[in-house]
Every structure is written in structure tokens, then in C-alpha cells.
C-alpha positions as a Markdown table, in Angstrom:
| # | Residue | x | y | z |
|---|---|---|---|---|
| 1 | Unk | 0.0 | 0.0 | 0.0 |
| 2 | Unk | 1.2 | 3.7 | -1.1 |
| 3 | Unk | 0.3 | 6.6 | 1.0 |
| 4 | Unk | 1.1 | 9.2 | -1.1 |
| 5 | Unk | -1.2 | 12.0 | -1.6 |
| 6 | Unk | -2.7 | 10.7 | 1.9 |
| 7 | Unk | 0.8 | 11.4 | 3.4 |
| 8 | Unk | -0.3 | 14.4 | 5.7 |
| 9 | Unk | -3.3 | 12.2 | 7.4 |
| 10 | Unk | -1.4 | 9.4 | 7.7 |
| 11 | Unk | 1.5 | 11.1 | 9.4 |
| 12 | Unk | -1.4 | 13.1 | 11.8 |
| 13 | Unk | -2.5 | 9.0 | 13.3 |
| 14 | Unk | 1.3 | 7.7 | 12.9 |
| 15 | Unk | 3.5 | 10.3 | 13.4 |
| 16 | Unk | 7.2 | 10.8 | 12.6 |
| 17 | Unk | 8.2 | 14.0 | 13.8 |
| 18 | Unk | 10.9 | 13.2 | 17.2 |
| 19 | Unk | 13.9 | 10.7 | 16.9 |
| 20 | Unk | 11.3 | 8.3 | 19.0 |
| 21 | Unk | 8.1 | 8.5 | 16.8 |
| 22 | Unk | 9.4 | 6.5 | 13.7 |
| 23 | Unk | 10.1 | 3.5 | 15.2 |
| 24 | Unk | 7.2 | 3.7 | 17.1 |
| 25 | Unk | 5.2 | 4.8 | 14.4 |
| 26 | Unk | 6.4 | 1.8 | 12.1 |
| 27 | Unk | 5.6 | -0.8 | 14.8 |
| 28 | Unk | 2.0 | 0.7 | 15.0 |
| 29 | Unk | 1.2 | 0.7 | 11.1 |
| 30 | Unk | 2.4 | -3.3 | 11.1 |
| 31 | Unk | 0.6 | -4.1 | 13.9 |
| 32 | Unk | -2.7 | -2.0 | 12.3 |
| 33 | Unk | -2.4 | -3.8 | 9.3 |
| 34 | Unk | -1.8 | -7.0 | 10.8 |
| 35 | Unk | -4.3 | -7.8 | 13.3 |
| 36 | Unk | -5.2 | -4.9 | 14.5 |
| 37 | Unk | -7.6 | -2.9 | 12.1 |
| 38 | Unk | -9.0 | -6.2 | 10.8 |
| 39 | Unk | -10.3 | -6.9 | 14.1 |
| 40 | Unk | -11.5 | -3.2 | 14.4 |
| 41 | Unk | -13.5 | -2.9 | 11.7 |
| 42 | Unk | -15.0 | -6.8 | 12.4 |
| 43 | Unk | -15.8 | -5.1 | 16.1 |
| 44 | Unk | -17.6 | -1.8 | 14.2 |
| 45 | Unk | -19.3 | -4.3 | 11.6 |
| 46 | Unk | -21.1 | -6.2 | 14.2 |
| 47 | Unk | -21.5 | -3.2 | 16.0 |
| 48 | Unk | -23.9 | -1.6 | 13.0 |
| 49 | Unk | -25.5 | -5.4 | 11.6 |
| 50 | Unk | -25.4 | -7.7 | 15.0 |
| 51 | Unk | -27.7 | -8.1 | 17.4 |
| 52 | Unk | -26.0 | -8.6 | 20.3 |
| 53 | Unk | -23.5 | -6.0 | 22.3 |
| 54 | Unk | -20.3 | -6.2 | 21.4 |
| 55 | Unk | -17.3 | -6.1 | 23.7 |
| 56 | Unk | -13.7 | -5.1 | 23.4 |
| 57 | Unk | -10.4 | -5.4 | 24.5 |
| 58 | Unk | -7.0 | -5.1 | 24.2 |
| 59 | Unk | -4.3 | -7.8 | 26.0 |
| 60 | Unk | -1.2 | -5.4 | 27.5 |
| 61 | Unk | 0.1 | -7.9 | 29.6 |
| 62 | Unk | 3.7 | -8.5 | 28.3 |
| 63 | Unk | 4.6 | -12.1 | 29.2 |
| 64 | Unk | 7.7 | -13.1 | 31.0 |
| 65 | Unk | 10.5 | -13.4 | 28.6 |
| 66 | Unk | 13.4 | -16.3 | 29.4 |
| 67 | Unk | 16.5 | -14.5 | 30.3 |
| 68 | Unk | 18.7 | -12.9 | 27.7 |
| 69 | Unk | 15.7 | -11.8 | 25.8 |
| 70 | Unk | 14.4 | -8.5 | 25.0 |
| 71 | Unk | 10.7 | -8.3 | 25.6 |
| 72 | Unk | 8.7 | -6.7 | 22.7 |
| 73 | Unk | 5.8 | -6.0 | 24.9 |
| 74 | Unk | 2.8 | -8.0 | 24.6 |
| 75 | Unk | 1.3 | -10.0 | 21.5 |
| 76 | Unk | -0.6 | -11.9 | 19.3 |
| 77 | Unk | -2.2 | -14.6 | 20.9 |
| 78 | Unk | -0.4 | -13.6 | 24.4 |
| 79 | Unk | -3.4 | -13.7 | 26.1 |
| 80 | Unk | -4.4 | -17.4 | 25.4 |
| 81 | Unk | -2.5 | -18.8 | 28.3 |
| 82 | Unk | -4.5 | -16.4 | 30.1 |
| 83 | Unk | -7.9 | -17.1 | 29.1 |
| 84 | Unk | -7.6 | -20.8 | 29.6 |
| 85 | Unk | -5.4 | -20.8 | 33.0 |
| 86 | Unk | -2.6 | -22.6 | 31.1 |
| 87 | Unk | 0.4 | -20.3 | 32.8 |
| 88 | Unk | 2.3 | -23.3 | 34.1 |
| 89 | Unk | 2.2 | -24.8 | 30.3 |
| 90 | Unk | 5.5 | -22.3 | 29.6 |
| 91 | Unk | 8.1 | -22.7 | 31.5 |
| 92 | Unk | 8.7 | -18.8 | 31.9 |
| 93 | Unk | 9.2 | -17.3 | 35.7 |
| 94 | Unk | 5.6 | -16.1 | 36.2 |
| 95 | Unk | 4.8 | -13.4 | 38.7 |
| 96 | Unk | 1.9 | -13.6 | 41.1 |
| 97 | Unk | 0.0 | -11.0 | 39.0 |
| 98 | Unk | 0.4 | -13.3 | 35.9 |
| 99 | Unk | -1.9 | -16.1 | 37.7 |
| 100 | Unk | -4.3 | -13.0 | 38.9 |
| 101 | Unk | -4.7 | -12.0 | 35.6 |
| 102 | Unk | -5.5 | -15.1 | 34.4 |
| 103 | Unk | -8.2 | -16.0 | 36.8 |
| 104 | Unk | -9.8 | -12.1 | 35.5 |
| 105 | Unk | -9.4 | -13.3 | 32.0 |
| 106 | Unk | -10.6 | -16.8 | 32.5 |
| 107 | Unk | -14.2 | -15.4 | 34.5 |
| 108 | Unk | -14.5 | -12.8 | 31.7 |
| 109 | Unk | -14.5 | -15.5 | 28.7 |
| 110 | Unk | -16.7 | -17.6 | 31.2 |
| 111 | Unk | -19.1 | -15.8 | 31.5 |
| 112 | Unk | -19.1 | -14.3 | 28.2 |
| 113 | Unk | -19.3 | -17.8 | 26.7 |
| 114 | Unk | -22.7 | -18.3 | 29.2 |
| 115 | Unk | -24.3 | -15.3 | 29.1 |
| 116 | Unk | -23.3 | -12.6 | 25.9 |
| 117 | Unk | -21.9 | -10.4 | 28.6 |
| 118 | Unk | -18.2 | -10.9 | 30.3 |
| 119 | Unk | -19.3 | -8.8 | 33.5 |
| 120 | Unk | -20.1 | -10.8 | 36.4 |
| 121 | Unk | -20.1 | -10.1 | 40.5 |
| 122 | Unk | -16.6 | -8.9 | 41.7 |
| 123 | Unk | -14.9 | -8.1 | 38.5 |
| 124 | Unk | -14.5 | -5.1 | 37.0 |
| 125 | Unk | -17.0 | -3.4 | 35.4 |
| 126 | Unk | -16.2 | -4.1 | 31.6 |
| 127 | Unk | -18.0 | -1.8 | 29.2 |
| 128 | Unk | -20.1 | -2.1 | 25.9 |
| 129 | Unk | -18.5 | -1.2 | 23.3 |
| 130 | Unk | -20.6 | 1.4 | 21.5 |
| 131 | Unk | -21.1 | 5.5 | 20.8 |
| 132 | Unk | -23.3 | 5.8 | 23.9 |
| 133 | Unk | -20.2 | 4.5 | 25.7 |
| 134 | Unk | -17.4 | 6.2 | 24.2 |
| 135 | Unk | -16.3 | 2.9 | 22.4 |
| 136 | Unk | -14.4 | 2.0 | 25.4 |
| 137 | Unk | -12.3 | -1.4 | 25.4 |
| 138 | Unk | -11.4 | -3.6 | 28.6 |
| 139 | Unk | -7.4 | -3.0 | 29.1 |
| 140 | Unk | -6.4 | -6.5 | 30.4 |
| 141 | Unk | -3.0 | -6.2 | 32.3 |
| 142 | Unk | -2.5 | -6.1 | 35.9 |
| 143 | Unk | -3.6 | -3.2 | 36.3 |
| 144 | Unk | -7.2 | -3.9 | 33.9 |
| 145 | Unk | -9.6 | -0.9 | 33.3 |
| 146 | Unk | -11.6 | 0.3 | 30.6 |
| 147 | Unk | -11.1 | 3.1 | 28.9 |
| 148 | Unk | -11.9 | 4.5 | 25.6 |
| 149 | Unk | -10.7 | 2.5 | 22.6 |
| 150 | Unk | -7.5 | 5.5 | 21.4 |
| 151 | Unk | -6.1 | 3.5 | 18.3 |
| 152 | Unk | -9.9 | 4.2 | 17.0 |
| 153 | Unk | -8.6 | 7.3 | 15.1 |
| 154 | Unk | -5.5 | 5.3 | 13.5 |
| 155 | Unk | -8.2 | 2.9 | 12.6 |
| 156 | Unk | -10.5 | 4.9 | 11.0 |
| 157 | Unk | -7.4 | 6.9 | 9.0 |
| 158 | Unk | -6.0 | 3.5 | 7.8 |
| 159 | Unk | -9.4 | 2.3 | 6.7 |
| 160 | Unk | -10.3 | 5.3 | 5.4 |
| 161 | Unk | -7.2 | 4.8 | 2.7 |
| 162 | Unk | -7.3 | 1.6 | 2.3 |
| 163 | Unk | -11.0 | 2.2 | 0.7 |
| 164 | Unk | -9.1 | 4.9 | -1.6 |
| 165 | Unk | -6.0 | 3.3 | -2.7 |
């Protein structure tokens, strides 16, 4: 994909204007294109045409790393350890916030899976993901909380020319 005469929009979402933006900006635009957009507009799609609520989130957990590594953050598919209580399957040194995490994860997908809705007593409150809401998304980590979804913009640009290229 070219940019070209959408250069200045593109550079407003993924900017390259300090010595620290490129690289950051570059790691953005793969992951977007990736994983990351795809699964944004399949969230807005069911969001206009299904007729369920939708829910979103975003896995910021970075895993342990073995030693001599350098940790990229977290990933695709990080989070499935997580979601199924599987920690102990990698033998990486995990911390008590790890298995904390999991249990979260594990209840939300539960009861998600039962009911259409991941919210259940004692967890945090997690959202709809709609206008009415400010499209906020669950952030999973140790520290979980919703929050508006902020990639939405970056989203929207890269979609936006995609449809014109």
C-alpha cells in the first residue's frame, strides 16, 4: 500500500516528527495492518448489523521473557494462556500478578461464553463497546480498566485509505 497523496493524514494517526516516533510509528502501522484494524473494523461491523452487544479489549500484559531476551511487549495470541489458566504450560518465571490476571481473564471469557456479557459479580465493570459508551475497550493487564478505545482514530485513518488506494 502507497500513502502518497494521503501522506499528511497518515503522518497526523502515525507520526514521525521526534527521533522516538518513527520507530514507534512503524511498529504501530504493522501491527494495524496486521491484526489490529482487521479486528476493528469486524468489532464496528457487528456493532452496525449484529444483534448482540459487542465487547472489546486489548491484552497489555507483556509475558515473562526467558533470560537474555528482550521483551517486545505483549502480543498476538499472548493472552491465550490467560484465558484458559494454562500459565504453568511455559516454562517462563511467572509473577503472582500473571496467575491474577489469568483468573480475570478466564471469569470474563466464562461468563461471556454463558451469558453474551463478560461482566459478572466482583470483577470489573467491563464496558459495551458502542457510541453511547465512548467505544471503550477492557485494558487486560495487571492493572485492567476500561477506557476509551485511542487506536480508534489510526483505525478509521488507515481504513479510510485503504477504501481509496
Amino acid at each position: 500500500m502507497e500513502h502518497g497523496e494521503h501522506a499528511a493524514e497518515v503522518l497526523r494517526v502515525y507520526p514521525a516528527w521526534t527521533d522516538e516516533q518513527p520507530e514507534q510509528s512503524v511498529q504501530a502501522l504493522a501491527s494495524d495492518r496486521f491484526i489490529a484494524c482487521g479486528t476493528w473494523k469486524w468489532i464496528e461491523m457487528q456493532l452496525k448489523t449484529g444483534g448482540s452487544s459487542v465487547f472489546g479489549y486489548r491484552f497489555e500484559d507483556a509475558p515473562p521473557i526467558k533470560s537474555g531476551t528482550a521483551s517486545r511487549g505483549a502480543y498476538h495470541s499472548a493472552e491465550i494462556e490467560f484465558v484458559f489458566e494454562q500459565l504453568k504450560s511455559k516454562d517462563l518465571q511467572w509473577r503472582p500478578e500473571d496467575f491474577k490476571l489469568s483468573d480475570l481473564i478466564s471469569s470474563y471469557w466464562t461468563n461471556f461464553a454463558k451469558t453474551g456479557d463478560p461482566n459478572g459479580p466482583g470483577l470489573p465493570q467491563w464496558p459495551r463497546y458502542d457510541k453511547q459508551d465512548g467505544y471503550q475497550v477492557m485494558h487486560l493487564s495487571a492493572a485492567s480498566h476500561a477506557a476509551p478505545a485511542e487506536d480508534r482514530a489510526r483505525y478509521q485513518v488507515l481504513d479510510s485509505v485503504r477504501g481509496r488506494d
